[in-house]
Short mmCIF file of C-alpha atoms in Angstrom, two decimals:
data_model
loop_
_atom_site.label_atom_id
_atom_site.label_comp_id
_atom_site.label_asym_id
_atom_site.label_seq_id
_atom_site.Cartn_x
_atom_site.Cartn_y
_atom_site.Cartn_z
CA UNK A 269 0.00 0.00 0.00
CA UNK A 270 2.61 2.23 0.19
CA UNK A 271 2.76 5.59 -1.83
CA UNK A 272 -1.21 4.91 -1.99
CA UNK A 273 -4.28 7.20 -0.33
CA UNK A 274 -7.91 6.27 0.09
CA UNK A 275 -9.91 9.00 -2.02
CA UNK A 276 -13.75 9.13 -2.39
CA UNK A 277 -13.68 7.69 -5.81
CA UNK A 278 -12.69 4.19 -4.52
CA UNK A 279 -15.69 2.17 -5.03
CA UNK A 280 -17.48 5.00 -7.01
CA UNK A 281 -20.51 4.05 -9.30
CA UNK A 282 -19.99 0.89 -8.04
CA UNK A 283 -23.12 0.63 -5.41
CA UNK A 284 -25.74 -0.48 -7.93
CA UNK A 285 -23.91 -3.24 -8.77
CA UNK A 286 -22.87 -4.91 -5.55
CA UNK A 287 -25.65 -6.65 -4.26
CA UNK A 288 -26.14 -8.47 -7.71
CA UNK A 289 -23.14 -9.11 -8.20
CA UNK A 290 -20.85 -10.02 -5.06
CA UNK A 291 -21.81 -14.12 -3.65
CA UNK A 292 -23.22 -14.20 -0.04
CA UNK A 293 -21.62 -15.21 2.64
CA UNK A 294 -21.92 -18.97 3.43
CA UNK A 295 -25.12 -20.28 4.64
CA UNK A 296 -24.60 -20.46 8.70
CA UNK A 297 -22.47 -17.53 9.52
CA UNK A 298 -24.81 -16.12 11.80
CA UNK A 299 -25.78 -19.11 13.60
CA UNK A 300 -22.03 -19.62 14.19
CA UNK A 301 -20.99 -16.46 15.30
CA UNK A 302 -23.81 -16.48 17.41
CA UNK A 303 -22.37 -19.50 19.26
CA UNK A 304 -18.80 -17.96 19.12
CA UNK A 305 -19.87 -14.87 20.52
CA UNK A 306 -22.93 -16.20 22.74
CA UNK A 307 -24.81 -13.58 21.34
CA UNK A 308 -28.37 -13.12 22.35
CA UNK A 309 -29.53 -10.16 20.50
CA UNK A 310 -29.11 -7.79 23.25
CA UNK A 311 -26.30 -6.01 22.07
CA UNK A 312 -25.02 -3.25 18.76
CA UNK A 313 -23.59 -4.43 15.91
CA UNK A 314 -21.03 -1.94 14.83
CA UNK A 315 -19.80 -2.54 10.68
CA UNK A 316 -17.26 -0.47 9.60
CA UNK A 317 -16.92 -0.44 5.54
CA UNK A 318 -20.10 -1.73 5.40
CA UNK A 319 -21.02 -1.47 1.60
CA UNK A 320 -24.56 -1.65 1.27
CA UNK A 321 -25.50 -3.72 4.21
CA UNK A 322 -24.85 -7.22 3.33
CA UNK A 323 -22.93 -7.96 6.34
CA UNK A 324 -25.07 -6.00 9.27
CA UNK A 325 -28.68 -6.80 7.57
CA UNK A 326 -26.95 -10.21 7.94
CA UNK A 327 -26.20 -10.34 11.29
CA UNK A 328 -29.43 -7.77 12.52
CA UNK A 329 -31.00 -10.64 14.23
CA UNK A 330 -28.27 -11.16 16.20
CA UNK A 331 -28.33 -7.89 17.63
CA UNK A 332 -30.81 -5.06 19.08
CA UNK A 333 -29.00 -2.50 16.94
CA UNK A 334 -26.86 -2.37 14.12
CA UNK A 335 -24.57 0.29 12.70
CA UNK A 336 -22.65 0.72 9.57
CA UNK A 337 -20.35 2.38 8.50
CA UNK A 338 -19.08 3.82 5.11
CA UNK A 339 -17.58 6.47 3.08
CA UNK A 340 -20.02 5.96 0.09
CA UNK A 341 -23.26 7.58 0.19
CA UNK A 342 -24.29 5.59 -3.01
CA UNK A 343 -23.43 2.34 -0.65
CA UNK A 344 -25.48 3.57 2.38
CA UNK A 345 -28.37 4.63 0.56
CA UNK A 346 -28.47 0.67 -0.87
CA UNK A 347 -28.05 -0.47 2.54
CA UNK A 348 -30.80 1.78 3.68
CA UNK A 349 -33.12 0.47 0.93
CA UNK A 350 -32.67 -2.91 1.35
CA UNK A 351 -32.68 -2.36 5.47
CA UNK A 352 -36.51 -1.37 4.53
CA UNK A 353 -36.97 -4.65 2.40
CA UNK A 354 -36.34 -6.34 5.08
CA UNK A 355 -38.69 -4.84 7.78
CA UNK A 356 -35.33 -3.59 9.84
CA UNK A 357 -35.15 0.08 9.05
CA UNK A 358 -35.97 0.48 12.96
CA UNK A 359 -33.43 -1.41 14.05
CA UNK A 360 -30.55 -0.27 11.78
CA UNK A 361 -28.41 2.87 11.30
CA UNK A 362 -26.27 4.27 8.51
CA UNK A 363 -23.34 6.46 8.96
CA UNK A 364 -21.55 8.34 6.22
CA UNK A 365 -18.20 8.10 7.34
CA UNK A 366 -14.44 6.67 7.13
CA UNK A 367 -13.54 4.32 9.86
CA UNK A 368 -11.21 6.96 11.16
CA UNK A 369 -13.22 9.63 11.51
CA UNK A 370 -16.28 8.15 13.29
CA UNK A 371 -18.55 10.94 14.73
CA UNK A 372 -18.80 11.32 18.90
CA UNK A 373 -21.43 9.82 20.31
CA UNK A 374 -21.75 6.08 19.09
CA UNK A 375 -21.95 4.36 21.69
CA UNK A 376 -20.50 0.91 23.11
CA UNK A 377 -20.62 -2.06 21.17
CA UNK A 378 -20.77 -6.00 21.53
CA UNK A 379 -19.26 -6.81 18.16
CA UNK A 380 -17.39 -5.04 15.08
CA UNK A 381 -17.07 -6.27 11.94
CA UNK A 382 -14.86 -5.95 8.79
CA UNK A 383 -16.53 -7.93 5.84
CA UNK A 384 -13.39 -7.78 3.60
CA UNK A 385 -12.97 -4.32 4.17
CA UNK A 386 -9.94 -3.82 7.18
CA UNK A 387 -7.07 -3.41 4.79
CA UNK A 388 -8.38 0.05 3.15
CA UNK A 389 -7.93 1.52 6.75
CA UNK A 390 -5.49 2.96 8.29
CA UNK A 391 -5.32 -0.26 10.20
CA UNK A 392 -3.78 0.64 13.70
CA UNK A 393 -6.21 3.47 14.28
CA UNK A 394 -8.90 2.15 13.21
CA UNK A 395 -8.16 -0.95 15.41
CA UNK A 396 -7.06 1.15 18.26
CA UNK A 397 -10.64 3.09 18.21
CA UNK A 398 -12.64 -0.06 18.16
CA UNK A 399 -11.21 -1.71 20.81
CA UNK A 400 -11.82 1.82 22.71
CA UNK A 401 -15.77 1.18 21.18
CA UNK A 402 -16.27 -2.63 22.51
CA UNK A 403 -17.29 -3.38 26.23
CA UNK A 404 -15.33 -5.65 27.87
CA UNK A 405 -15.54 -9.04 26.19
CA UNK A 406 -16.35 -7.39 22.96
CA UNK A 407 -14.99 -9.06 19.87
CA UNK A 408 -14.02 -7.92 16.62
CA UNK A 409 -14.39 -10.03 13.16
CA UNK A 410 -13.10 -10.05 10.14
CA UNK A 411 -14.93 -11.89 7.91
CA UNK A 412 -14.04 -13.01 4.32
CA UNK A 413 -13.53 -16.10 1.36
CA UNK A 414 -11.27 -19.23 3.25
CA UNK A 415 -8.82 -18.35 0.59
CA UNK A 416 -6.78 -21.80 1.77
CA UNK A 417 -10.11 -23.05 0.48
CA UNK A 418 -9.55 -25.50 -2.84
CA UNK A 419 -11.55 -24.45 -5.71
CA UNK A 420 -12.73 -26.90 -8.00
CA UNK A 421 -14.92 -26.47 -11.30
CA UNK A 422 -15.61 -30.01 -12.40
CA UNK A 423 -19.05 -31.28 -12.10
CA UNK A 424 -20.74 -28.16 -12.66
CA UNK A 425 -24.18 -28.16 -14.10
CA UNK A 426 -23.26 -24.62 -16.40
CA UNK A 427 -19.26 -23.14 -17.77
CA UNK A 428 -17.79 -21.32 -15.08
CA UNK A 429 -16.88 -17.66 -14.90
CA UNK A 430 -13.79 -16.95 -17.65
CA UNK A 431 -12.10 -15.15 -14.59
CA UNK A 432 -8.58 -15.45 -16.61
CA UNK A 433 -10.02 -13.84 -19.45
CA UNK A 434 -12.15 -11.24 -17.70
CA UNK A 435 -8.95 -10.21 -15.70
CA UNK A 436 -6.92 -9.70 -18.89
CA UNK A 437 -9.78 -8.05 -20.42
CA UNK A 438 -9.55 -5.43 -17.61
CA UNK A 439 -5.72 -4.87 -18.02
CA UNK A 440 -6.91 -4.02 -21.61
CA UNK A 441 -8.92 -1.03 -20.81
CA UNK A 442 -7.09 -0.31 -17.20
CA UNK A 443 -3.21 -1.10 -17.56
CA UNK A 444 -1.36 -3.89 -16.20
CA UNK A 445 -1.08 -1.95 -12.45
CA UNK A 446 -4.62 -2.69 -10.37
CA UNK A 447 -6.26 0.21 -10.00
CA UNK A 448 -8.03 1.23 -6.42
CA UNK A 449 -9.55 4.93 -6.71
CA UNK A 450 -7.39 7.10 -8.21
CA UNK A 451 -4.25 5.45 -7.39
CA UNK A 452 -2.25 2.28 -7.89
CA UNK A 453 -1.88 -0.81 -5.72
CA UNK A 454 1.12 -3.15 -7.60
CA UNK A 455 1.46 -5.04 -4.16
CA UNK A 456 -2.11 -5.81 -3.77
CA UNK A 457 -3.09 -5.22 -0.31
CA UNK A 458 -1.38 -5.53 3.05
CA UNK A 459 -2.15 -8.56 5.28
CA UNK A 460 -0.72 -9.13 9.22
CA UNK A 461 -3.64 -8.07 11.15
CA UNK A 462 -3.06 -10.30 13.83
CA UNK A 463 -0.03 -8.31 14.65
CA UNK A 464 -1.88 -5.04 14.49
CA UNK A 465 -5.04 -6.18 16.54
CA UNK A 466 -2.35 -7.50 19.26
CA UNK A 467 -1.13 -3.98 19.29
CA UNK A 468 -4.05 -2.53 20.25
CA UNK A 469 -4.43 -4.50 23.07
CA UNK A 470 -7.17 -7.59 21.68
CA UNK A 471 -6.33 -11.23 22.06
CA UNK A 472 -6.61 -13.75 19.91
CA UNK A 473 -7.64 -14.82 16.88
CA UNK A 474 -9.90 -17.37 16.98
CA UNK A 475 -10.72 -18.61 13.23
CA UNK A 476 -14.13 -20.21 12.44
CA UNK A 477 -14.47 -21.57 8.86
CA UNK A 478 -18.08 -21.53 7.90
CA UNK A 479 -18.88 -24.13 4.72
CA UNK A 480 -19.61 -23.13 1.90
CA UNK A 481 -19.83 -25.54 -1.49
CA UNK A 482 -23.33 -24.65 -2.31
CA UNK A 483 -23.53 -24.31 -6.56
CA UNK A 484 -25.10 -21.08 -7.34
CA UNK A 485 -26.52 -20.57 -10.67
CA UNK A 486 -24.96 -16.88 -12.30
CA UNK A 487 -26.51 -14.79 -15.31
CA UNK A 488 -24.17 -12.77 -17.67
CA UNK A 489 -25.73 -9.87 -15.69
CA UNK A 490 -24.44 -11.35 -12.63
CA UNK A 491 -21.84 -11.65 -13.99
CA UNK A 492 -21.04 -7.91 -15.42
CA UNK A 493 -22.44 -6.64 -11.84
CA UNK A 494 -19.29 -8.87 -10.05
CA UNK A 495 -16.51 -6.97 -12.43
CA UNK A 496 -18.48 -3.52 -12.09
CA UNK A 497 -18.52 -4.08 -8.26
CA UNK A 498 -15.34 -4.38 -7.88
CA UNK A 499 -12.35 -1.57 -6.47
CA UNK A 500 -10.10 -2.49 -9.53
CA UNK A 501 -12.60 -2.35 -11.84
CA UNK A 502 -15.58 0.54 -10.80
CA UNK A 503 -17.41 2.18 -13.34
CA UNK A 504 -15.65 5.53 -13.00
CA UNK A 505 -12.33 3.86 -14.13
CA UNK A 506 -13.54 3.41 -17.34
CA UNK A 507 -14.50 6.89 -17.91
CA UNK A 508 -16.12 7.54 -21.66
CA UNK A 509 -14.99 3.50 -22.20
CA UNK A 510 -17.65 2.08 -19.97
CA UNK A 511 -19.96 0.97 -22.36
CA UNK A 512 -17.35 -0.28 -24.94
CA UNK A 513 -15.76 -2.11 -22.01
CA UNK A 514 -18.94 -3.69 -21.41
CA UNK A 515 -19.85 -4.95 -24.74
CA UNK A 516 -16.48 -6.20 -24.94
CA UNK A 517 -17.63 -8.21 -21.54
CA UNK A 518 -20.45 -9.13 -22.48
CA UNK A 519 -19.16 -10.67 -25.57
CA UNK A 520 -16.48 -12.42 -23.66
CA UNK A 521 -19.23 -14.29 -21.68
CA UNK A 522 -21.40 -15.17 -24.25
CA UNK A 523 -18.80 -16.92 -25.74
CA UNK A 524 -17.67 -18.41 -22.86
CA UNK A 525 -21.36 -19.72 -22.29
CA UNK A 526 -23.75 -19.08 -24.84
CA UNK A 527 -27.04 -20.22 -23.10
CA UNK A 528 -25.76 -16.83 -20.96
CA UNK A 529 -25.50 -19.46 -17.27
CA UNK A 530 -22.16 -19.81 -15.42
CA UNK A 531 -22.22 -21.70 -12.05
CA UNK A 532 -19.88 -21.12 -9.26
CA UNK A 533 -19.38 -22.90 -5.95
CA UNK A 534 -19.86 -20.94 -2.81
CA UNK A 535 -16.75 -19.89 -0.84
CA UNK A 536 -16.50 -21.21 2.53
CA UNK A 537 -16.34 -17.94 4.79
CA UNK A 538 -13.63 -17.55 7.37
CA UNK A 539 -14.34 -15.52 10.48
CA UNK A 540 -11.24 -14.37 12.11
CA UNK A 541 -12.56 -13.19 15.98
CA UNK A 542 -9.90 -11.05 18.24
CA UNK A 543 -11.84 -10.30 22.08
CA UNK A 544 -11.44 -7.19 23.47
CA UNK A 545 -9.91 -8.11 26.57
CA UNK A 546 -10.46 -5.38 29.67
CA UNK A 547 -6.82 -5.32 30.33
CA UNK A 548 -5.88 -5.46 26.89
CA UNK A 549 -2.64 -3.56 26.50
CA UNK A 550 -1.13 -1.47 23.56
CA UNK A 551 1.99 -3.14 22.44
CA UNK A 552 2.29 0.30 19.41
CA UNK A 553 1.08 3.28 18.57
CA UNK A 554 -2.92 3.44 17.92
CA UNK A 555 -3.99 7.08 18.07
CA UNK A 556 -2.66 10.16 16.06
CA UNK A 557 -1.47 8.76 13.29
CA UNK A 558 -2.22 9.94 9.68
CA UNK A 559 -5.85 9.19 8.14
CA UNK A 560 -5.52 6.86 5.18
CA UNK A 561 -8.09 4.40 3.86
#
């Protein structure tokens, strides 16, 4: 990440897209955090970077209140209309904000939650201020795809996504650098958050690996929504290109699968669970640091 800076054009344009097109979590996940966390839907929910909702509207039964987090007002306005959808706009609250800059006033929390979103924070305050924001025995999660997961394709009923050739198809229109806002990331993103949530005082982790396996059933549509949802490849990247990159896509998949159905196995999801311990202990700095994202 280095020589990078969050900017508001990160996942710009990209809102509309990511309900359709990102996969769910695995079926279970809140059943077994609930048991990991003995959660009895007495306590808040805070989400930081938390898209349109998929994670907290998720997880709402779980808690008496939940809060999310997120610099993208096209993202929060999603989450708020599919919070109504689901009869919890009572129980649920949006915030427009980075992670670093949460507003006064918030509140205590039983549980915060990162759904593949802790690495565009500046990582030790951010996880200095939530341990600060969890009561005692608080726990925060990070929740994402069991990448040591093997993926296989054989025995599906459709092709599968031409994820080679969609990749090089973005390189075409974007360069060979991923993209991520305005900027560049030619390392990818940074990993080690053990060491950082051990700085600021939480112990742990705990890893639960929630099966996945399930074959889901994709439409080109589906498909164009995952590459449109995407950091490296939002809408605003493209610029006037969009809608040549998209017939390009489109093209791509139909000949890739002309009946216009891909199939995919669902990811297992791996929740990663540090506790705020009430004599936690900062190993590092946590606080004053500069605001990235």
């Amino acid at each position: 990440m280095d020589g990078w800076e969050w900017d508001e054009a990160l996942f710009a344009g990209a809102a509309e897209h990511y309900a359709r097109g990102r996969l769910p979590y695995a079926p279970g996940l809140a059943q077994a955090l609930a048991r990991a966390l003995q959660l009895d839907g007495a306590g808040r929910l805070l989400d930081l970077g938390c898209g349109p909702g998929t994670l907290a509207l998720g997880l709402a039964e779980l808690f008496r209140e939940v809060v999310g987090v997120d610099p993208d007002v096209g993202m929060l306005a999603e989450a708020a209309r599919a919070a109504g959808r689901a009869g919890l706009a009572g129980r649920a609250r949006w915030v427009n904000a980075r992670a670093e800059q949460l507003p006064s006033g918030l509140g205590t929390f039983t549980v915060a939650t990162f759904g593949n979103s802790f690495h565009w924070m500046d990582r030790e305050q951010v996880a200095a201020t939530v341990h600060d924001l969890l009561r005692p025995g608080g726990a925060a999660v990070h929740l994402a795809d069991w990448k040591a997961e093997p993926r296989t394709t054989s025995g599906l009923p459709h092709p599968p996504l031409p994820q080679d050739a969609v990749d090089a198809l973005v390189r075409a229109y974007l360069g060979p650098v991923r993209r991520a806002g305005r900027g560049l990331l030619p390392h990818g993103t940074p990993g080690g958050e053990s060491e950082i949530f051990a700085r600021a005082g939480f112990a742990g982790p705990e890893r639960l690996i929630v099966p996945g396996g399930a074959v889901l059933e994709r439409t080109e549509d589906d498909a164009v929504a995952a590459v449109l949802s995407l950091s490296s490849s939002a809408p605003h990247l493209f610029g006037p290109r969009l809608p040549a990159f998209e017939a390009d896509l489109r093209r791509l998949l139909r000949e890739a699968s002309p009946s216009g159905l891909f199939a995919v196995r669902l990811p297992s999801t791996e929740a990663v669970i540090w506790r705020a311990d009430r004599f936690g202990v900062r190993r590092g700095p946590g606080r004053g640091r500069p605001s990235r994202r």
